[in-house]
Amino acid sequence: MKVIIGPASKELATKIADLTDYEKIDVISKKFPDGEVYVRLGNNVKGENIAIVQTTSPPQNDNLLQLAFIASAAKLAGAKKIIAITPYLAYARQDKIFLQGENRSIETIGNILKSSGIDEIITVNIHQEEVLKRFTIPAKTLSAIPLIANYFKKRGYNEAFSLAPDKGARYIAGQAKKVLGGEFGHLEKHRDRYTGKLSVSKKSFNVKGKTAIIFDDIISTGGTIVKAAKILLDLGAARVFAACVHPLLIGDAEDRILDAGVEEVIGTDSVPSRFSKVSLSPLISQEIKAQESG
Ligand code: R5P
């Protein structure tokens, strides 16, 4: 197995190559003046099993296209098996036809990746796991929640209350609770498909005087976390943290979250940023090592 260092995930890919002891293949990349992307593999991949580590967080369209071009270059150069490791898989939230006339974007992305030569996809905490069953190549999602919960545990926040801001993320809070102990629960969230307006309904939890951690797959505008934090603080939580796998934090999201009373935002290097306090490298290395030996 050789690890291709995708331009969007240089640090994570390098850590994975170092942990697994697999050879690294660099990618020469540039953007033409008109915005088109260009990639070239820095080494030979003929006859090799290849893992391309390339997240598809914003600028997601460029990163997706780079991934497709890298895979296609590897295929043309004679790679044997091509695994795409895309910790954040863009467009995963458009997994249904919510309004007439839409498409299932994530399925279209799966088809594009397959046609570029990718044989298998590994992602992390995809928004809805079921969507991967509709992919026409094998696709698997790993969970980074135990790693994130361990990060909090090491900082002494055992017994914290783990909260999922909606039902879909309840499994996430459940996984966190297994590591942290304490209790867990979820809120009910509704987003208006036309206006985007978000409402989160209040529930009663026993958080008075406790530390509470809101766990979600993605933090984007921060709207969900702001509403969830308000509920926890109204219920008397002493301290509130926000944790996610994919810290997109668009625009002034961090300010809005901190203004709502959240102490700190923690994410992973799925989306490289200053919120990336937990690395996915052990999780992904273990998975590709197991695949290679099994
Ligand atoms: C959607 O249900 C996801 O799980 C996240 O809760 C959502 O993407 C967060 O978005 P925002 O930060 O914009 O509220």
Coordinates of C-alpha atoms and ligand atoms in Angstrom, one line a residue:
M1 CA 0.0 0.0 0.0
K2 CA 1.2 3.5 -0.8
V3 CA -0.4 6.7 0.5
I4 CA -1.1 9.6 -1.8
I5 CA -0.8 12.9 0.0
G6 CA -3.9 14.7 -1.2
P7 CA -3.4 18.5 -1.3
A8 CA -6.4 19.1 0.9
S9 CA -5.2 16.7 3.7
K10 CA -1.4 17.0 3.7
E11 CA -0.9 16.8 7.4
L12 CA -3.4 14.0 8.1
A13 CA -2.1 12.0 5.1
T14 CA 1.5 12.4 6.2
K15 CA 0.5 11.2 9.8
I16 CA -1.3 8.2 8.3
A17 CA 1.7 7.3 6.1
D18 CA 4.0 7.6 9.1
L19 CA 1.8 5.5 11.4
T20 CA 1.4 2.8 8.9
D21 CA 4.9 2.9 7.5
Y22 CA 3.5 3.0 4.0
E23 CA 5.4 5.0 1.3
K24 CA 4.2 8.5 0.6
I25 CA 3.4 9.7 -2.8
D26 CA 3.3 13.5 -3.2
V27 CA 0.9 15.3 -5.6
I28 CA 2.0 18.4 -7.6
S29 CA -1.0 20.6 -7.8
K30 CA -1.9 24.0 -9.1
K31 CA -4.7 26.1 -10.3
F32 CA -4.8 27.7 -13.7
P33 CA -5.6 31.4 -14.0
D34 CA -9.2 30.5 -15.1
G35 CA -9.7 28.4 -11.9
E36 CA -9.3 24.9 -13.4
V37 CA -7.4 22.5 -11.2
Y38 CA -4.3 20.5 -12.2
V39 CA -2.7 17.5 -10.4
R40 CA 0.3 15.2 -11.2
L41 CA 1.5 12.3 -9.2
G42 CA 5.0 12.7 -7.9
N43 CA 5.9 9.0 -8.1
N44 CA 5.2 5.7 -9.7
V45 CA 2.1 3.7 -8.6
K46 CA 2.1 0.9 -11.2
G47 CA 0.8 -2.4 -9.7
E48 CA 0.4 -0.8 -6.2
N49 CA -2.6 -0.6 -3.9
I50 CA -3.2 3.0 -3.3
A51 CA -4.9 5.0 -0.5
I52 CA -5.6 8.6 -1.5
V53 CA -6.1 10.8 1.6
Q54 CA -8.1 13.9 0.5
T55 CA -10.8 15.5 2.4
T56 CA -13.6 17.3 0.5
S57 CA -14.4 20.2 2.8
P58 CA -14.6 23.7 1.4
P59 CA -13.6 24.5 -1.3
Q60 CA -15.4 21.2 -1.8
N61 CA -15.8 21.4 -5.6
D62 CA -12.1 21.9 -6.1
N63 CA -11.2 19.3 -3.6
L64 CA -13.6 16.8 -5.1
L65 CA -12.3 17.4 -8.6
Q66 CA -8.7 17.1 -7.4
L67 CA -9.6 13.7 -5.8
A68 CA -11.2 12.5 -9.0
F69 CA -8.2 13.7 -11.1
I70 CA -5.7 12.0 -8.7
A71 CA -7.6 8.7 -8.8
S72 CA -7.8 8.9 -12.6
A73 CA -4.1 9.6 -12.8
A74 CA -3.4 6.6 -10.5
K75 CA -5.6 4.4 -12.6
L76 CA -3.9 5.5 -15.9
A77 CA -0.5 4.9 -14.3
G78 CA -1.5 1.3 -13.6
A79 CA -2.4 1.3 -9.8
K80 CA -4.0 -2.0 -8.7
K81 CA -6.6 -0.9 -6.2
I82 CA -7.5 2.7 -5.4
I83 CA -9.1 3.5 -2.0
A84 CA -10.3 7.1 -1.5
I85 CA -10.0 8.2 2.1
T86 CA -12.3 11.3 2.3
P87 CA -12.7 12.0 6.0
Y88 CA -15.3 14.7 5.2
L89 CA -17.5 13.7 2.3
A90 CA -19.0 16.7 0.7
Y91 CA -22.7 16.8 -0.2
A92 CA -23.6 14.0 2.2
R93 CA -26.4 16.1 3.7
Q94 CA -28.3 16.1 0.4
D95 CA -29.0 12.4 0.7
K96 CA -32.8 12.6 -0.1
I97 CA -35.1 14.3 -2.5
F98 CA -36.5 16.7 0.1
L99 CA -38.2 19.0 -2.4
Q100 CA -39.5 18.1 -5.9
G101 CA -36.9 18.7 -8.6
E102 CA -33.9 18.0 -6.4
N103 CA -31.3 15.3 -6.9
R104 CA -29.6 13.0 -4.3
S105 CA -26.3 14.9 -4.5
I106 CA -24.3 12.4 -2.5
E107 CA -25.2 9.6 -4.9
T108 CA -24.1 11.6 -7.8
I109 CA -20.8 12.3 -6.0
G110 CA -20.4 8.5 -5.4
N111 CA -20.9 7.9 -9.1
I112 CA -18.4 10.6 -10.1
L113 CA -15.8 9.1 -7.8
K114 CA -16.4 5.6 -9.1
S115 CA -16.1 6.7 -12.7
S116 CA -12.8 8.3 -11.9
G117 CA -11.3 4.9 -11.0
I118 CA -11.9 4.7 -7.3
D119 CA -12.6 1.2 -6.1
E120 CA -13.6 1.9 -2.5
I121 CA -14.4 4.8 -0.2
I122 CA -13.6 5.2 3.4
T123 CA -15.1 8.2 5.2
V124 CA -15.7 9.3 8.8
N125 CA -19.1 9.9 10.5
I126 CA -21.0 10.5 7.3
H127 CA -24.3 12.3 8.0
Q128 CA -26.4 9.2 7.3
E129 CA -24.7 5.9 7.0
E130 CA -27.6 4.3 5.0
V131 CA -26.7 6.4 1.9
L132 CA -23.5 4.4 1.5
K133 CA -25.6 1.3 0.8
R134 CA -26.7 3.0 -2.4
F135 CA -23.2 3.5 -3.6
T136 CA -22.1 1.2 -6.4
I137 CA -18.6 0.7 -5.0
P138 CA -17.9 -0.5 -1.4
A139 CA -18.0 2.5 1.0
K140 CA -17.5 2.5 4.7
T141 CA -17.9 5.1 7.5
L142 CA -15.7 5.1 10.6
S143 CA -16.6 6.8 13.9
A144 CA -14.3 9.4 15.4
I145 CA -16.5 10.0 18.4
P146 CA -14.6 7.6 20.8
L147 CA -11.4 9.6 19.9
I148 CA -13.0 12.9 20.6
A149 CA -14.6 11.7 23.8
N150 CA -11.2 10.4 25.0
Y151 CA -9.8 13.8 24.3
F152 CA -12.3 15.2 26.8
K153 CA -11.7 12.4 29.2
K154 CA -8.0 13.1 29.3
R155 CA -8.8 16.7 30.1
G156 CA -10.8 15.5 33.1
Y157 CA -14.3 15.8 31.9
N158 CA -15.5 12.3 32.8
E159 CA -19.1 12.1 33.8
A160 CA -19.9 15.1 31.5
F161 CA -23.4 15.1 30.0
S162 CA -23.2 14.2 26.3
L163 CA -25.9 15.9 24.2
A164 CA -26.9 15.3 20.6
P165 CA -28.6 18.3 19.1
D166 CA -31.0 16.1 17.0
K167 CA -32.2 12.5 16.8
G168 CA -29.9 11.7 13.9
A169 CA -26.9 12.4 16.2
R170 CA -28.2 10.4 19.2
Y171 CA -25.9 7.5 18.3
I172 CA -23.0 10.0 18.5
A173 CA -23.9 11.1 22.1
G174 CA -24.4 7.4 23.0
Q175 CA -20.8 6.6 21.8
A176 CA -19.5 9.5 23.7
K177 CA -21.3 8.4 26.9
K178 CA -19.6 5.0 26.6
V179 CA -16.2 6.7 27.0
L180 CA -17.1 9.5 29.4
G181 CA -19.7 7.8 31.6
G182 CA -22.3 10.3 32.7
E183 CA -25.7 10.6 31.0
F184 CA -26.7 11.3 27.5
G185 CA -29.7 12.6 25.6
H186 CA -30.9 14.3 22.4
L187 CA -32.9 17.3 21.3
E188 CA -35.5 17.5 18.5
K189 CA -34.5 19.7 15.6
H190 CA -36.5 20.9 12.6
R191 CA -35.2 22.8 9.6
D192 CA -37.6 24.5 7.2
R193 CA -36.5 23.2 3.8
Y194 CA -37.6 26.5 2.0
T195 CA -36.3 29.1 4.4
G196 CA -33.6 27.2 6.2
K197 CA -35.0 28.4 9.5
L198 CA -34.0 26.2 12.4
S199 CA -36.0 25.3 15.5
V200 CA -34.7 23.1 18.3
S201 CA -37.3 22.0 20.9
K202 CA -36.5 22.1 24.6
K203 CA -36.4 18.9 26.6
S204 CA -35.7 18.4 30.2
F205 CA -32.3 16.9 31.2
N206 CA -30.6 16.7 34.5
V207 CA -27.6 19.0 33.7
K208 CA -27.9 21.4 36.6
G209 CA -24.3 22.3 37.8
K210 CA -22.8 19.8 35.4
T211 CA -20.4 20.0 32.4
A212 CA -22.2 19.3 29.2
I213 CA -20.7 18.6 25.8
I214 CA -22.8 18.9 22.6
F215 CA -21.6 16.3 20.1
D216 CA -22.5 16.6 16.4
D217 CA -21.2 15.3 13.1
I218 CA -20.8 18.8 11.5
I219 CA -20.7 22.3 12.8
S220 CA -21.3 24.6 9.8
T221 CA -23.0 28.0 10.6
G222 CA -23.1 27.1 14.3
G223 CA -26.9 27.7 14.4
T224 CA -27.6 24.2 15.8
I225 CA -24.9 24.5 18.6
V226 CA -26.1 28.0 19.6
K227 CA -29.7 26.7 20.1
A228 CA -28.6 23.6 21.9
A229 CA -26.2 25.6 24.2
K230 CA -29.0 28.0 25.1
I231 CA -31.2 25.1 26.2
L232 CA -28.4 23.5 28.3
L233 CA -27.5 26.8 30.0
D234 CA -31.2 27.5 30.7
L235 CA -31.4 24.1 32.4
G236 CA -28.5 25.2 34.6
A237 CA -25.5 23.5 33.0
A238 CA -22.3 24.8 34.6
R239 CA -20.1 24.6 31.6
V240 CA -20.9 23.8 27.9
F241 CA -18.4 22.6 25.2
A242 CA -19.1 21.9 21.5
A243 CA -17.5 19.0 19.8
C244 CA -17.8 17.7 16.2
V245 CA -16.1 15.5 13.7
H246 CA -16.1 18.0 10.8
P247 CA -15.4 21.6 12.0
L248 CA -16.5 23.6 9.0
L249 CA -17.3 26.7 11.1
I250 CA -18.3 29.0 8.2
G251 CA -18.0 32.8 8.6
D252 CA -18.6 34.0 12.1
A253 CA -19.8 30.6 13.4
E254 CA -17.2 30.5 16.2
D255 CA -18.1 34.0 17.5
R256 CA -21.8 33.1 17.5
I257 CA -21.1 29.9 19.4
L258 CA -18.8 31.5 22.0
D259 CA -21.3 34.4 22.4
A260 CA -23.9 31.8 23.2
G261 CA -21.8 30.7 26.3
V262 CA -19.9 27.7 24.8
E263 CA -16.4 27.6 26.3
E264 CA -14.6 25.9 23.4
V265 CA -15.1 24.2 20.1
I266 CA -13.3 20.9 19.4
G267 CA -13.1 19.2 16.1
T268 CA -10.9 16.8 14.1
D269 CA -8.4 17.2 11.3
S270 CA -11.1 15.9 8.9
V271 CA -11.4 19.6 8.1
P272 CA -8.0 21.1 8.8
S273 CA -8.3 24.2 10.9
R274 CA -7.4 25.6 14.4
F275 CA -10.4 23.5 15.7
S276 CA -8.6 20.3 14.7
K277 CA -7.5 19.3 18.2
V278 CA -8.1 15.5 17.6
S279 CA -6.4 13.7 14.8
L280 CA -8.1 11.0 12.8
S281 CA -4.8 9.4 11.9
P282 CA -4.9 6.5 14.4
L283 CA -8.5 5.6 13.4
I284 CA -7.7 5.6 9.7
S285 CA -4.3 3.9 9.9
Q286 CA -5.8 1.1 11.9
E287 CA -8.5 0.6 9.2
I288 CA -6.2 0.5 6.2
K289 CA -3.7 -1.7 8.0
A290 CA -6.5 -4.1 8.8
Q291 CA -7.7 -4.1 5.2
E292 CA -4.2 -4.6 3.8
S293 CA -3.5 -7.6 6.1
G294 CA -7.0 -9.1 5.9
Ligands
R5P1 C1 -27.3 18.3 10.3 O1 -28.4 17.8 10.8 C2 -26.0 18.1 10.9 O2 -25.9 16.9 11.7 C3 -25.5 19.3 11.7 O3 -26.3 19.4 12.9 C4 -25.6 20.5 10.9 O4 -25.0 20.4 9.6 C5 -25.0 21.7 11.6 O5 -25.2 22.9 10.8 P1 -25.2 24.3 11.5 O6 -23.9 24.4 12.2 O7 -25.3 25.2 10.3 O8 -26.4 24.4 12.3

